[in-house]
Structures are given as C-alpha cells and as structure tokens.
Coordinates of C-alpha atoms and ligand atoms in Angstrom, one line a residue:
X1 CA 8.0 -0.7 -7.4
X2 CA 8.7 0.2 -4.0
X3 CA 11.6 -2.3 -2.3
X4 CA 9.7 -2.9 0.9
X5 CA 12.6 -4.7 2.8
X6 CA 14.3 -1.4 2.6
X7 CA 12.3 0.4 4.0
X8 CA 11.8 -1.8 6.8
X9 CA 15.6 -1.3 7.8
X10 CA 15.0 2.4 8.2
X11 CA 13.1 1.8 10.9
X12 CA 14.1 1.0 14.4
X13 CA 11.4 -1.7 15.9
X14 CA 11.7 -3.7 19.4
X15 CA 12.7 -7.6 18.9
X16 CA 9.4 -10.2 18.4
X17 CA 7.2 -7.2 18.6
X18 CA 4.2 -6.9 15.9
X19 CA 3.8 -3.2 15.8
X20 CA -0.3 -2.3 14.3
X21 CA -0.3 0.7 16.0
X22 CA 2.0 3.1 13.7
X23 CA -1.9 5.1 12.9
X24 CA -1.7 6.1 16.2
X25 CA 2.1 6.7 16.9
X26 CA 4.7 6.0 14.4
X27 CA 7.8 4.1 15.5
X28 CA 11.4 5.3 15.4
X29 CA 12.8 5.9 12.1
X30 CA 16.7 5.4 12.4
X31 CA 17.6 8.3 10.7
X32 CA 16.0 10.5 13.4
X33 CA 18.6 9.6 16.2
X34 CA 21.2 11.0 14.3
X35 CA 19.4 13.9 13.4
X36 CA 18.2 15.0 16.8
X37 CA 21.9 14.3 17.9
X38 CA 23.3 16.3 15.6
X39 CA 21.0 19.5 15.8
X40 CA 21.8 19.0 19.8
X41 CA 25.6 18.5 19.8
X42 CA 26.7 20.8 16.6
X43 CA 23.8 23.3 16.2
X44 CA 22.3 24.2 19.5
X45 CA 25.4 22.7 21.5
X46 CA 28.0 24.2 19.2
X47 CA 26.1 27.1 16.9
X48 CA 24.2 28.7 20.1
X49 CA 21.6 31.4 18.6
X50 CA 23.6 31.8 15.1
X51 CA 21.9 28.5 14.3
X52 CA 18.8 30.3 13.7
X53 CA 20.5 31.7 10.8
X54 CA 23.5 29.1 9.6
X55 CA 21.2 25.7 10.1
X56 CA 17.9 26.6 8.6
X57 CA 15.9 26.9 11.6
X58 CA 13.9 29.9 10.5
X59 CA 12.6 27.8 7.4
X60 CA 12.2 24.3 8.9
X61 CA 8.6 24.9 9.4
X62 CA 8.2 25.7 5.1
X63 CA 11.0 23.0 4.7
X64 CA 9.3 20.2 6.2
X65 CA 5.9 21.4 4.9
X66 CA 6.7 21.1 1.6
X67 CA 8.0 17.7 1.9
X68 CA 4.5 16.8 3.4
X69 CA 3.1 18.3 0.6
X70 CA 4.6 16.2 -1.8
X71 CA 2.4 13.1 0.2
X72 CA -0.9 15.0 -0.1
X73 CA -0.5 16.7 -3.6
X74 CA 0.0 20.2 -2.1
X75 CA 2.5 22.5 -4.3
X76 CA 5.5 23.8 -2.5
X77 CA 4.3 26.8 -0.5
X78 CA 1.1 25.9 0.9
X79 CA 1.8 23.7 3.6
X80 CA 3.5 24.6 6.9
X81 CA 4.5 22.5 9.5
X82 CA 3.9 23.7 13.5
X83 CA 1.8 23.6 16.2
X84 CA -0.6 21.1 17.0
X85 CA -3.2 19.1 14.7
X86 CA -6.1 20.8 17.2
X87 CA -4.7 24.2 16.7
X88 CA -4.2 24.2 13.3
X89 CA -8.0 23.3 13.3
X90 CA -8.2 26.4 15.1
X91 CA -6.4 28.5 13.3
X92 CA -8.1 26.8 9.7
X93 CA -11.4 27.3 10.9
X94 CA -11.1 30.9 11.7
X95 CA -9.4 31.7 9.0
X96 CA -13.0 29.8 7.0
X97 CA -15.2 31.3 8.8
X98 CA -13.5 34.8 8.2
X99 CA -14.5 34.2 4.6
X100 CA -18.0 34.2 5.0
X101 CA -20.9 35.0 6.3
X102 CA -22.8 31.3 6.6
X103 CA -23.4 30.2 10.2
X104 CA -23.1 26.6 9.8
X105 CA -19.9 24.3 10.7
X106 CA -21.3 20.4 8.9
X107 CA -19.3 17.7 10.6
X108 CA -19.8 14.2 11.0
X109 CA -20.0 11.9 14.0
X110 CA -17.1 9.5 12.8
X111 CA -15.1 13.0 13.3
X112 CA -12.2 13.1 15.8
X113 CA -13.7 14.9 19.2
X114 CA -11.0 17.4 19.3
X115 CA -12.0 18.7 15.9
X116 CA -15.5 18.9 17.0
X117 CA -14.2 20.5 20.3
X118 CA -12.3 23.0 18.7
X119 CA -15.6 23.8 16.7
X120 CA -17.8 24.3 19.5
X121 CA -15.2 26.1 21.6
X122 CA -15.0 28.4 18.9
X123 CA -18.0 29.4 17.9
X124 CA -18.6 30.0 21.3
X125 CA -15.9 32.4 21.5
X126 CA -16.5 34.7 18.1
X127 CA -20.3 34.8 20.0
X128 CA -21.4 35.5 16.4
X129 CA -24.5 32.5 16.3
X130 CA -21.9 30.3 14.3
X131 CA -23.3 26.7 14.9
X132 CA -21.9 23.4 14.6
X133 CA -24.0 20.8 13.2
X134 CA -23.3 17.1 13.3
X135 CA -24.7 14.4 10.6
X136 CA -24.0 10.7 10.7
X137 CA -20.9 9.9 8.0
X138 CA -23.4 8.7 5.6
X139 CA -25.5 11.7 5.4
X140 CA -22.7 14.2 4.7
X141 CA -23.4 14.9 1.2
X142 CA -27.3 15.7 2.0
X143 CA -26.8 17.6 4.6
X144 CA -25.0 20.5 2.2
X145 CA -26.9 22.8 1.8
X146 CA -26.5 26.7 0.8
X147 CA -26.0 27.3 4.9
X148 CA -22.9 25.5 4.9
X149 CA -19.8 27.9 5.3
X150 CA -17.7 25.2 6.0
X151 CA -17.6 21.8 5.3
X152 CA -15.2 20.4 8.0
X153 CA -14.3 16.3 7.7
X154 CA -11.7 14.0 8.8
X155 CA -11.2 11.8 5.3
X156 CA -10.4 8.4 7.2
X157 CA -12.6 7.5 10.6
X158 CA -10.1 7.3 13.5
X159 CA -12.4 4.1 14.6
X160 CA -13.8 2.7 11.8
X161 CA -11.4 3.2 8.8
X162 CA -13.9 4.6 6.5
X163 CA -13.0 6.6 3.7
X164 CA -14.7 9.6 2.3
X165 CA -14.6 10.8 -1.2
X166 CA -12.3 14.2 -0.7
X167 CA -12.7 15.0 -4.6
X168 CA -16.7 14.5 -4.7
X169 CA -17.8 16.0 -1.3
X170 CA -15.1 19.2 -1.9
X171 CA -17.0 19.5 -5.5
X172 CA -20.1 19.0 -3.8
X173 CA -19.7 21.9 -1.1
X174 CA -18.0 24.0 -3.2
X175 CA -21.6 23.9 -5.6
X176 CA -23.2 25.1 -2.1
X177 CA -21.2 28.2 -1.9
X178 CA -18.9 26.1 1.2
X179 CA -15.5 26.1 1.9
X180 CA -14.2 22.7 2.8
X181 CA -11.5 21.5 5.9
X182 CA -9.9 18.5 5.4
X183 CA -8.4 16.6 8.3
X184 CA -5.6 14.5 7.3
X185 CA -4.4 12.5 10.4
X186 CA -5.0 9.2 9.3
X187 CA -4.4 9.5 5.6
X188 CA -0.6 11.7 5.2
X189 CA 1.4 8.9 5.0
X190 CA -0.9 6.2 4.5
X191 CA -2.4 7.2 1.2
X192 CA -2.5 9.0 -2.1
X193 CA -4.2 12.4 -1.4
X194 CA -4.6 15.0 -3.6
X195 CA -5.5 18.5 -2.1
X196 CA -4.7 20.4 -5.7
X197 CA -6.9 18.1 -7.4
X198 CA -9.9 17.6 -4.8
X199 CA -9.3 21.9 -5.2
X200 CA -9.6 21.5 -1.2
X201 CA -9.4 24.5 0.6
X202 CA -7.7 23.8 4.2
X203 CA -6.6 20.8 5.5
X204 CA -4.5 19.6 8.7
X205 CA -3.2 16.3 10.3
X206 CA -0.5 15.2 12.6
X207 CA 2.9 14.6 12.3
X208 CA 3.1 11.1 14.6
X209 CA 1.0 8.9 13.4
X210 CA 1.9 7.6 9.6
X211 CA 4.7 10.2 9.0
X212 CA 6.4 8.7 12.4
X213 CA 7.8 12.1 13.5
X214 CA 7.5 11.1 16.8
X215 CA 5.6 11.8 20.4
X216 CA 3.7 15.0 19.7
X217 CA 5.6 15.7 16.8
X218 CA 4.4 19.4 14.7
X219 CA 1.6 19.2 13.1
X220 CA 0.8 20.4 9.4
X221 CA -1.5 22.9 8.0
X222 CA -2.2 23.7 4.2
X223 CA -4.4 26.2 2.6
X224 CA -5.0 26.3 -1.0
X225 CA -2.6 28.7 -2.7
X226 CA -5.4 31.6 -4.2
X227 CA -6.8 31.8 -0.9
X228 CA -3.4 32.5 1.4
X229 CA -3.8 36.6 0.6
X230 CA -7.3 36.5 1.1
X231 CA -6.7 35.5 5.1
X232 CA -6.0 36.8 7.9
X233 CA -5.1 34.9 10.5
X234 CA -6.9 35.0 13.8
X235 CA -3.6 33.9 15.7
X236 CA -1.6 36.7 14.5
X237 CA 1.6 36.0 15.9
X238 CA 4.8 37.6 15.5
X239 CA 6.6 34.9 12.9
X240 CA 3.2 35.0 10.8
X241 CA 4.2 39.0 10.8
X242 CA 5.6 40.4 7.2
X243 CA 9.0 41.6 8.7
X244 CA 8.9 40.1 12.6
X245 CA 12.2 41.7 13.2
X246 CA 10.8 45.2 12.4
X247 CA 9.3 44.2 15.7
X248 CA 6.4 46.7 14.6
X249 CA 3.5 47.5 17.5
X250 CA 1.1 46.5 14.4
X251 CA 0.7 43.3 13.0
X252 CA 0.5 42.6 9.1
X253 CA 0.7 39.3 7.8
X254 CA 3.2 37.4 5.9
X255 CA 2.9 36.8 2.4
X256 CA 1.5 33.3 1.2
X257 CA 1.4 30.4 3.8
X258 CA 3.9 32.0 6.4
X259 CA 1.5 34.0 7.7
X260 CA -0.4 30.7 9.2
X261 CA 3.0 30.7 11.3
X262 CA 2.5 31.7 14.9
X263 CA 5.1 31.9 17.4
X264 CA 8.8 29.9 17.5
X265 CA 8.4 26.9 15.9
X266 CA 9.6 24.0 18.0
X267 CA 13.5 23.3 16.2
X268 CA 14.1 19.3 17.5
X269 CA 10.7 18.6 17.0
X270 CA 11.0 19.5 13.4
X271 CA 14.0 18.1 12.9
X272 CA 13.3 14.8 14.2
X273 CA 9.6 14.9 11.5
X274 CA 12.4 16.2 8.8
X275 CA 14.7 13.2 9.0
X276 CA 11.8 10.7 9.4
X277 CA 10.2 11.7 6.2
X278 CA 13.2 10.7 4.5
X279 CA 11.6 7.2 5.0
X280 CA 9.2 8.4 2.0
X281 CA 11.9 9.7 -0.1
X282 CA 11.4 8.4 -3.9
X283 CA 9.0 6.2 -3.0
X284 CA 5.1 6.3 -4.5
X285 CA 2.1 6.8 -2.2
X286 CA 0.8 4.8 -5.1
X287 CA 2.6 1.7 -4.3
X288 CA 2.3 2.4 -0.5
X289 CA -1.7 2.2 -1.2
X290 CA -1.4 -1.1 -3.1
X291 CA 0.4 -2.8 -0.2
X292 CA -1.4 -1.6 2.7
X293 CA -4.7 -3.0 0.5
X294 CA -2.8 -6.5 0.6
X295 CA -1.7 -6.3 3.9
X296 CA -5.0 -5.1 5.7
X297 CA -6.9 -7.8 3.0
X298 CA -4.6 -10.4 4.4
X299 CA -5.5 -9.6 8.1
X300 CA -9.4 -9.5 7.5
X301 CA -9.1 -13.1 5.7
X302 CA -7.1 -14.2 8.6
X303 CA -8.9 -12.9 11.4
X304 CA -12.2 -13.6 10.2
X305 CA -11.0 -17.8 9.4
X306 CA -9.3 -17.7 12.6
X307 CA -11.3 -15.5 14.9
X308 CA -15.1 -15.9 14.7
X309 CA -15.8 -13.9 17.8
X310 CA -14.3 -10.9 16.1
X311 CA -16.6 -8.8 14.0
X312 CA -15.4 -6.5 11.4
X313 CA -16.2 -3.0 12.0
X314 CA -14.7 -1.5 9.1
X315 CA -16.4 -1.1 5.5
X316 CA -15.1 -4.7 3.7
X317 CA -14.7 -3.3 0.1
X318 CA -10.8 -1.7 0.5
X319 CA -11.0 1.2 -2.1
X320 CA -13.6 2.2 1.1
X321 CA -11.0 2.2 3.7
X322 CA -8.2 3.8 5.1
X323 CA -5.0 2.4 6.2
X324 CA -6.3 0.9 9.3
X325 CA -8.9 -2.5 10.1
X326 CA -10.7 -2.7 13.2
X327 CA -13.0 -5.7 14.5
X328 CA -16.1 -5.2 17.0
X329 CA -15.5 -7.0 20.2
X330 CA -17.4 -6.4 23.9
X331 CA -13.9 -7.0 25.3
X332 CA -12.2 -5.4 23.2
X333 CA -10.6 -3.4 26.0
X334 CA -8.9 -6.2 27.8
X335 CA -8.9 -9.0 24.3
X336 CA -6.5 -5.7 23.2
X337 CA -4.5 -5.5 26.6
X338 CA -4.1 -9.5 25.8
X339 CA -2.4 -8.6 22.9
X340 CA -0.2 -6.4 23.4
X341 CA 0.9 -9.0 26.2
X342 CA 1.3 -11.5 23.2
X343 CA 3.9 -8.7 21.4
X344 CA 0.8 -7.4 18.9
X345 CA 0.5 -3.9 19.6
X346 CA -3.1 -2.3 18.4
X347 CA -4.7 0.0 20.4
X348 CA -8.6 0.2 21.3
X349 CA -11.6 2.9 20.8
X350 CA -14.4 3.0 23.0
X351 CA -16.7 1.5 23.5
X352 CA -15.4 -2.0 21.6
X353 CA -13.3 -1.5 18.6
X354 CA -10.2 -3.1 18.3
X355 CA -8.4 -1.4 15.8
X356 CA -5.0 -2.3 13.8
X357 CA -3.1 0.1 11.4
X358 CA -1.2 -1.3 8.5
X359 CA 2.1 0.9 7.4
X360 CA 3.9 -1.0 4.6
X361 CA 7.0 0.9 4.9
X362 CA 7.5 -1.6 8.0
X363 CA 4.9 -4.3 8.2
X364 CA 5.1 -7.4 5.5
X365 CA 2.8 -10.3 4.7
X366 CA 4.5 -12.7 7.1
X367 CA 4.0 -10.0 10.2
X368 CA 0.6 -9.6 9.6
X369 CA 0.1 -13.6 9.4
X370 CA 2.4 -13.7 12.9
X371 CA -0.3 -11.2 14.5
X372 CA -3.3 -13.2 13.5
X373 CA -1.4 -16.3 15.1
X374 CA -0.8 -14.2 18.1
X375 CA -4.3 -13.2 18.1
X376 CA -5.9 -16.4 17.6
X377 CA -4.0 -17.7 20.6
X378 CA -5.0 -15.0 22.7
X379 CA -8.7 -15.1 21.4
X380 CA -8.8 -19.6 21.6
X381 CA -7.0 -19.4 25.3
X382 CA -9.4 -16.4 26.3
X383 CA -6.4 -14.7 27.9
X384 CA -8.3 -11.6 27.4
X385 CA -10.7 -13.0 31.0
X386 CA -7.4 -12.9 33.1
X387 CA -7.5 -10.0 35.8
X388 CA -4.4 -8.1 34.8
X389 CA -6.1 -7.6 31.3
X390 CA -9.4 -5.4 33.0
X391 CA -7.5 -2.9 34.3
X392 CA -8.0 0.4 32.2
X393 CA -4.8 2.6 31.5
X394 CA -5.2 6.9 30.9
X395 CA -4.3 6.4 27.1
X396 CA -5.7 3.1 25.9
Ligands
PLP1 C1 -5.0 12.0 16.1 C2 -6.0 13.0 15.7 C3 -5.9 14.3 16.1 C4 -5.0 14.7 17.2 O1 -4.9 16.0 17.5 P1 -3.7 16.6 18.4 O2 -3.9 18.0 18.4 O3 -2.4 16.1 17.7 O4 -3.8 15.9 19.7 C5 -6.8 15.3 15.6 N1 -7.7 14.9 14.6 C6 -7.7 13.7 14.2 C7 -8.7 13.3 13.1 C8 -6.9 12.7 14.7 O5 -7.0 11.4 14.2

C-alpha cells in the first residue's frame, strides 16, 4: 500500500491553501527545482551544445514517454512525449485517417473543444469530405456504425467527470471496421489505464494536469506498437526523419514511434515532466484509484450534508467517474471566485459547474474535510454575492 504522507512531502504546496485544482494544473513537485536547475547551471550553462549528446537530450522525448507509459499500460516504445495535447491530436488523427478510407470522425459533446477544433480544422484542410459528427456521451456506442473511421473520445469529461468504458467502446469500434483515439488528459495520472489491453490504437493527453509537469508542460502521444510502420506522419519533420543528420532533401520516417517526433523537442520542459514523474515512482495507479474514490466519496457526502444549494453534476456511482467531482451551481462563477478567496482552489466550467479534482499523491481525508468547511462558510455567509467575486478573469 501506497504511503500517502510521502508523497505529500514531494510536493511543494502554498501554506493554508486547499489545492482541488491539480486536474487542471498540477502543483510543483520538489524534485523539479532541482532538476531544471541543474539542466540550466551544468548542462546548458556548462555542457553548451555537447549536451545534446552527453545529457540525453536527444532521447528525453522516448525517455519520459516511456515512463508515461508505464501509468497508461503502454509498452516501452510507443509513447513519446512533445508537443502539445492539441497537436498531438493533430498529428493522431491524420495519421487515422491515413489508414482508411471512412469519412466519419464520432465524437461526443462532453469532448474537450480543442479536440473537436482540431477535427473540424482538419477535415477542412485534407478537403477530402471527411466529416465530424457529434453524439451526446450516452449515445456513443450506437452511433458506430461501419462509417466510422475513427472513433475519437476523451475517457473522463473535462466537466462532468464521467467515465467511458475504454475497453468496451475500443472492442466495439474495432467490430465496425474503426480505429479508435483516446484522449488521456484527465485520466494519466489519475487512474489505471490500460491502452495494451483496451488494444487502443492512439491516444494523447497533457503533461500538466495529474502528471504535474508544470505550465504547458509536453504533451504525450502513443500509438499502438503494430500500427507505428504502417504510418506516415503528416507532420513529417526532420527529428521524425530515419537519419536527420543525413540532412537528406527527402523525408523517410523513423522507425517505430520516433517517427511521431517533429521538430526539437523542448529540453527544460522535459526535464522538469521527467523529474516530476518520479512522484509516481513504485507506486500503483491501483492504489492511487482506491484513494481518489475515498477522497472524492468523502467530498460528495460532505458537500451534499453541508451544502444543499449545490447540486452534483457528476455521475454518483464512482467506478463511473474520473478523478474529479463537480456540483451545478447558477453562481458557480463567482461561489468559485469565493473560494479560492477562502484558500480552496477549484476552478469553474461554463456555464455553472464547479468542479474539484482529487490527486491522492497530495490531498488527504482531513484536506478534503477542511475544503467542505471552507466551502460551507462561503456557501452559509453567501460571500459568493459580494462585488469583487462577479468579475470574470481570461482563464477561469
Ligand atoms: C486540458 C485538455 C486539453 C488541452 O490541450 P492543450 O493543447 O494542452 O491546450 C486537450 N484535451 C483535453 C481532453 C483536455 O482536458
């Protein structure tokens, strides 16, 4: 069993505050300050270019991908770490698509916008009639039909917290002739996935939010191991090349997953998302899973006895739900704004979901009961009516 108070001292966390917002952007792992330090001072500072050679920089990207493939049963070689979540979308789907001949992108409306943009944008630039199409969450697995070519989901709803089955909707389009794409954002990190045995084709998700690499930290992209020869990737850029120093006028992809690499990969970045995974070094996502269920269980009972005017948005029965519990309130907005003021930090969804992430490498029982106290105060005082609270911020 995991020790949970050691874990918490690998993280660095402000004094008296109540931090539910590590879904959205993890908090400063101890380990990383050091790191970031070091690759400055001694490999940049000291090694100049030669570092690209003598400190592993040219294989950070496979490096840290691996290790995030140990959190979403991926086998070593078939994740890489880089770029953007939203690109890697990009560069999953067209490497999909390029394996077909369908039309149809199925998506669901608890899917992340950007994932949806990304669609849209494009199958408006291969101008080929590829369509996306847009079902409610529930109607998913009806919707797969045999004009499916790809099947393209985020597992856990960025508002709500609802799960979908991985394993049974990957089975499911497969039987249709569809490829599936996975996006793991709110689920690396958070809880047990298994890519090899859902026999999921692509997935992505970010580096920032449960794996607490920090602002805008690389992204991750896997694709299942038999189908890495059989793509060719749309960004073809000159670190996904076979030999990039042959510096060759013709590109020909990498062998295996390297070839999803696309230009140079950003070196602090990485190394700041390599030292802050050690925070999951040895430890189970199995045991992770059980304490974020007793944790987020703990917060509904508490809310809900303290809080009547809160309504729970997301589904009640737990083996449903991410990592994350959000209530329904129509000031959500500035009742959120209140608590932050009250040192409980959650963060808010339009148009009135409040919504509270719950990473057990950091959070115990007794923070969880603090917040609801917090919360109630703020909810019995209605601190949320005072002016200061209305005021909407660019990133809420
Ligand atoms: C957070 C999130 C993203 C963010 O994408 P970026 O390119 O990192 O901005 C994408 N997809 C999902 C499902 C998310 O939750």
């Amino acid at each position: 069993m995991t020790d949970f108070t050691r874990t918490r001292a690998l993280f660095d966390l402000p004094e008296n505050i109540l931090y539910l917002d590590g879904n959205s952007l993890g908090p400063l792992p101890r380990a990383v300050r050091a790191r970031v330090a070091d690759e400055i001072t001694h490999q940049w500072g000291g090694k100049l270019i030669r570092a690209w050679n003598e400190s592993g920089w040219m294989e950070l990207p496979g490096k840290v991908g691996d290790r995030i493939g140990r959190l979403i049963g991926a086998p070593k070689g078939s994740v890489v770490a880089g770029d953007s979540t939203s690109i890697n979308v990009h560069k999953a789907l067209t490497a999909a698509l390029s394996l077909t001949e369908r039309k149809i992108i199925l998506s669901d409306s608890g899917n992340f916008p950007t994932d949806l943009y990304i669609a849209q944008g494009l199958a408006a630039a291969l101008d080929r009639g590829h369509e996306l199409k847009i079902v409610a969450p529930e109607e998913v697995a009806a919707a797969i039909d045999g004009d499916v070519a790809v099947l393209m989901l985020t597992e856990v709803d960025y508002r709500t917290g609802r799960l979908h089955d991985m394993a049974a909707l990957t089975a499911r389009a497969h039987a249709a002739g569809a490829l599936t794409l996975w996006d793991l954002a709110h689920s690396a990190g958070a809880l047990p996935v298994d890519l090899t045995g859902a026999k999921a084709d692509f997935a992505v998700g970010c580096g920032y939010k449960y794996l607490n690499g920090g602002p805008g930290a690389p992204a991750f992209l896997y694709v299942r191991p038999d189908l890495q020869e059989r793509i060719a990737p749309a960004l073809s850029g000159w670190l996904g090349h076979a030999q990039p120093f042959a510096f060759d006028t013709a590109y020909r992809p990498a062998a295996g997953i390297e070839r999803m690499r696309v230009g140079t990969p950003p070196i602090l970045s990485l190394a700041a998302l390599d030292a802050a995974l050690s925070a999951f070094d040895g430890i189970d996502m199995a045991d992770i899973r059980a304490r974020s269920i007793e944790l987020s269980e703990l917060f509904i009972a508490e809310i809900e006895r303290r809080c009547p005017d809160l309504e729970l948005a997301s589904p009640r029965d737990p083996a449903r739900r991410g990592s994350q519990v959000s209530f329904r309130f129509a000031h959500g907005y500035a009742a959120m704004q209140a608590a932050i003021a009250a040192g409980v930090i959650g963060d808010f969804r339009a148009p009135d979901i409040m919504r509270f992430g719950f990473t057990p490498l950091y959070l115990s029982p007794d923070d969880v009961r603090e917040a609801a106290s917090r919360i109630e105060t703020m909810m019995t005082g209605r601190h949320w009516q005072r002016p200061e609270f209305q005021i909407r911020a660019r990133v809420t």
